[in-house]
Amino acid sequence: MTKRIFRSICLAAICVFIASITLFMGVLYNYFSGVQFSQLKMQTSLAAQGVAHEGSAYFEGLSPDSYRITWIDADGTVLFDSRSDLSEMENHLEREEVKEALADGLGQSTRYSRTLLERSLYCAQHLPDGTVIRLSVAQSTPFTLFLGMTGPICLIFAVAVVLSLVLASRLSKNIVRPLNQLDLDHPLSSEGYDELSPLLRRLSVQQQQIRRQTSELFQKQQEFEAVTTGMAEGIVLMNSRQVILSINPAAQRLLGTDAACVGEFMQSVNRSPELQQLLCRAESGVHSEKILSLCGGTYQLDASPILSDGKISGMALLLLDVTEKEKAEQMRREFTANVSHELKTPLHTISGCAELMANGMVRQQDLPKFSSQIYTEAQRMIRLVEDIIRLSHLDEGAQDMKPEAVDLYGIARETVKSLEPSANTCRVELHLEGSPAVLTGIPQLLQGIVYNLCDNAIKYNRPGGSVTVTVKEEAQTVCLTVADTGIGIPPEHTERIFERFYRVDKSHSKEIGGTGLGLSIVKHSAKLHNAVIDLQSTPGKGTAISVRFSKASWPGGPAFPALPKA
């Protein structure tokens, strides 16, 4: 704007200067032309009086430098000329000033030279004897005058241009300075031109609107970032060309990138063909989803188009962790298959025995044996169903069971006493050590933990072996330990023995009638008590399983580490 004002002022100054010079020279030229005509007229009158009194004698010895004198007869013949030879001169009767003088007594005219660089002023007067006396003087044309004054004019023009540049520069800066000093953040506080007041008021209103909208956008951005930052699910927002606009930390971790990827194409961040296919479908306006393995887990990727005014303006990619869901689904399938398998074996046995008995194919003396087999398998099915029901109850949180203060040592004493017949049958010695230890818990579940640990320790022991149950009270915890001298557990199986229906030695487990759910019940019961399970086992030497409870482990008491995943 400063340059435009500067150029405008300079151009205007130059145009005014040229116009002034032209007008000045024109006015002066016309003025001096009039003065020269007056002088020429006066000189013509003097010459006419001289010729009228003296005749041709007036011209003797006359040699004027400034004027040209011509004496013309009434028929147009030149009688005298101060500058030309009479023999070479043509008849002057048709000259304008001569005709006017013959008609009116006085005539004037002007004529330019062939080069247009000079013009002549003529004045003629009619004498009493019928002749005409004419005087002429040479005068420079305006163009010749301008050429003669070129030097001074150029000097004046240079001075005018310099002054114009200086003044234009200062003036343009002075004009623009109030505009440059405008405080756009506070337009109404600026002192400027009155003509800018409507603009400043409009700017003030727009500034308020921008501040309000900026504040709202910043608040929404903070809320969005706060929500997405704390999300366990990954979320990525992209425009219609798959350029990343926003990505939360969870998505950064899953896609192996960082916040610097904002502004880059998704294809440069992750080149998975499945992901690209998913985004291409979303780009075409179709919602799609796919299950992929990322960072050692299973994730469901949902890609949805974002519509604006009926057009696709972007895409949203959501990464949902479905690892636990897939594991749960897999466990459900395995559980269903295991239950079906576990129930099918005793049912086949019962069905076979019953069929033989119904067809009379069993001897009378073998009937007690077949009846005992049916009873044993039926009891096995009953225990299996009861364990399944108990596990389902524990999965639901055992909401109908109320915690209370219980003595874990007393529960262990009663449980050990009830298992002594089973231990004697297996020729295993059962010992209880420790002292009374009170904690907050559900008696039925605590009794189930002790029972299942002891029952497994007896069943998977050696003839002549021993099982030691220890209840030990510590500063903030109560520790239950069941140690045996049995067959032990190989290291590769220790991570899975708490899974449902998992058996280290399937053939031996079937022989002793285990359901494969005992340790799973222990795990779930301990989890409800926020207890920690520790397993130490050496193949061929024995196993020790410890369950550490808080004295106030139920909600409201101190927190304990969660159970390790089996």
mmCIF file of C-alpha atoms in Angstrom, residues 449 525-533 547-550 553 560-564:
data_model
loop_
_atom_site.group_PDB
_atom_site.id
_atom_site.type_symbol
_atom_site.label_atom_id
_atom_site.label_comp_id
_atom_site.label_asym_id
_atom_site.label_seq_id
_atom_site.Cartn_x
_atom_site.Cartn_y
_atom_site.Cartn_z
ATOM 1 C CA ILE A 449 -9.688 -73.757 48.590
ATOM 2 C CA SER A 525 -12.063 -68.407 44.890
ATOM 3 C CA ALA A 526 -8.657 -66.843 45.619
ATOM 4 C CA LYS A 527 -9.341 -64.136 43.044
ATOM 5 C CA LEU A 528 -12.583 -63.183 44.792
ATOM 6 C CA HIS A 529 -10.574 -62.800 48.014
ATOM 7 C CA ASN A 530 -7.898 -60.755 46.229
ATOM 8 C CA ALA A 531 -5.388 -63.374 47.299
ATOM 9 C CA VAL A 532 -2.065 -64.276 45.668
ATOM 10 C CA ILE A 533 -1.228 -67.854 44.667
ATOM 11 C CA VAL A 547 -2.303 -68.814 49.038
ATOM 12 C CA ARG A 548 -1.676 -65.482 50.775
ATOM 13 C CA PHE A 549 -4.753 -63.616 52.065
ATOM 14 C CA SER A 550 -5.003 -60.127 53.503
ATOM 15 C CA SER A 553 -8.887 -58.667 51.919
ATOM 16 C CA PHE A 560 -3.251 -56.935 47.206
ATOM 17 C CA PRO A 561 -1.750 -57.810 43.834
ATOM 18 C CA ALA A 562 -4.142 -59.459 41.394
ATOM 19 C CA LEU A 563 -3.777 -63.119 40.578
ATOM 20 C CA PRO A 564 -1.351 -63.957 37.785
#
